[in-house]
Amino acid sequence: MKLRENEINDHNNLLKGSHKVRFDFLSKLIPESESIISKLINFQIAIPSWALGSGGTRFGRFPGGGEPRNLEEKIEDVGLLHKLNCSSGAISLHIPWDVPKDYRAIKNLAAEYGLRFDAMNSNTFQDQEEQVESYKFGSLQHVNKAVRKQAIEHNIEVIKHGIELGSKSLTVWLADGSCFPGQLNFRKAFQNTLESLREIYAALPDDWKMFVEYKAYEPNFYSTTVGDWGQSLLFTSKLGPKAYTLVDLGHHLPNANIEQIVSLLLMEGKLGGFHFNDSKYGDDDLTTGSIKPYQLFLIFNELIDGMDERNMNHASGLGWMIDASHNLKDPLEDILQSVEAIMIAYAQALLIDRAALKEAQLSNDVTSAQEILQNAFRTDVRALVAEARFRSGGALSPLKLFREIGVRNQLIKERGSKTIATGL
Ligand code: AOS
Ligand code: ZN
Ligand code: ZN
Ligand code: ZN
């Protein structure tokens, strides 16, 4: 579905008055508001193709209807989100769920919506129908060379699709690991994985990056071969300068200090990017910022601190992606909320008085350091984020407009109520 000509304008005209009151107040409080707005305008977040439909739990799936039935409709959905918030200008594809039939047509369609292709994702965590070897006991780590070869070839295939579409990176997430002590020789599993990754790395074009995503557990519950940032960093360091570690916020053991991990990876020049989401217990893939907004803010604090003058947009080479799965909410509404939460955290982190924070750190003034961070975090910056969106031609309240015009009902009318997007 497409928005009608004046839909955003009409919506904005209704909200403009009250928005202006809040924005004027805020811009008086924040002298650097103009520079923050221009940074927000430039910041884009990639939407994963697999988050456009409802996910599921191990126990059930409750699709809401109108889900995209193919790659074209997925691009259409992200295009709609981007029209509404002007901050979702990229899509991250997954092979084999999103194999393009006609590269040129897909590229043109994405361009029409102002979308670029972020990291390509390979899938060696499931067996596909036509597949010869099984990944039941792992893929790149497998004891059997034939299985490893199949998984390597799949990844190279994914790179090829990505080259055709203009993507510049491959994300490798492995489900490899073991469920019971004794099942696996850890060192052999690591070495096999490294050797396999090396072959994939060798197929990367010069201007490409490989992101190695880590995850503490699940689907394997005893050991995971790329289980934490240490293991990922070990792989990416051995692989070379085109390999980076990817941080999915839900992939840590409980209470891990993710902002510290981010700061050190950045320091080492090995931070590849993010899969933004939120979690209470594990890889919950909940809406970004729905559980731990302060953590998200602290991550952005480290990013701004560590990236100095480097622009925090796609030109930085970092992958700013969402990885989510929705069991209850409308997936598109959920993504709008996630993008909003990321923009808010970024804007709040831009408010931090860095000179004062440095001063407090150097004088061991713990109380002031906390005050400085929390002053920024407790500032309601929503009017700044809305202003950035407004200036880019987006909706002052994307979620409100999404509901006002009944997007979901229109999608159900167009696509049917029983559609289930390919994905998790
Ligand atoms: C799995 O837990 C990882 O987060 C993956 O990044 C992602 O969910 C997957 O590649 C999508 O299928
Ligand atoms: Zn992920
Ligand atoms: Zn995950
Ligand atoms: Zn996740």
Short mmCIF file of N, CA and C in Angstrom, two decimals, residues 94 97 122-127 135 139 173-176 219 424:
data_model
loop_
_atom_site.label_atom_id
_atom_site.label_comp_id
_atom_site.label_asym_id
_atom_site.label_seq_id
_atom_site.Cartn_x
_atom_site.Cartn_y
_atom_site.Cartn_z
N HIS A 94 17.80 -11.67 4.09
CA HIS A 94 18.15 -12.98 4.62
C HIS A 94 18.00 -14.02 3.51
N TRP A 97 15.48 -16.83 2.56
CA TRP A 97 14.11 -16.31 2.62
C TRP A 97 13.84 -15.21 1.60
N SER A 122 23.23 -14.83 6.16
CA SER A 122 23.20 -16.21 5.69
C SER A 122 22.45 -17.07 6.71
N ASN A 123 22.09 -18.25 6.28
CA ASN A 123 21.31 -19.12 7.17
C ASN A 123 21.85 -20.55 7.09
N THR A 124 22.64 -20.90 8.10
CA THR A 124 23.07 -22.30 8.19
C THR A 124 22.58 -22.88 9.51
N PHE A 125 21.49 -22.31 10.00
CA PHE A 125 20.93 -22.82 11.25
C PHE A 125 19.67 -23.65 11.04
N GLN A 126 19.29 -23.81 9.78
CA GLN A 126 18.13 -24.64 9.46
C GLN A 126 18.48 -25.48 8.25
N ASP A 127 17.83 -26.60 8.11
CA ASP A 127 17.99 -27.37 6.88
C ASP A 127 16.93 -26.92 5.88
N TYR A 135 22.48 -29.62 9.04
CA TYR A 135 23.18 -28.79 10.02
C TYR A 135 22.82 -29.16 11.46
N SER A 139 27.35 -26.23 11.42
CA SER A 139 27.59 -25.93 10.00
C SER A 139 29.07 -25.68 9.75
N TRP A 173 25.70 -15.36 11.45
CA TRP A 173 25.32 -15.82 12.79
C TRP A 173 25.23 -17.34 12.73
N LEU A 174 25.94 -17.98 13.65
CA LEU A 174 25.98 -19.44 13.66
C LEU A 174 25.22 -19.99 14.85
N ALA A 175 24.47 -21.03 14.60
CA ALA A 175 23.82 -21.73 15.70
C ALA A 175 24.73 -22.83 16.23
N ASP A 176 25.94 -22.89 15.69
CA ASP A 176 26.87 -23.98 16.00
C ASP A 176 27.25 -24.02 17.49
N PRO A 219 20.51 -22.07 19.76
CA PRO A 219 19.79 -23.30 20.08
C PRO A 219 20.60 -24.32 20.88
N LEU A 424 11.49 -16.06 10.79
CA LEU A 424 11.56 -16.85 12.01
C LEU A 424 10.18 -17.22 12.53
#
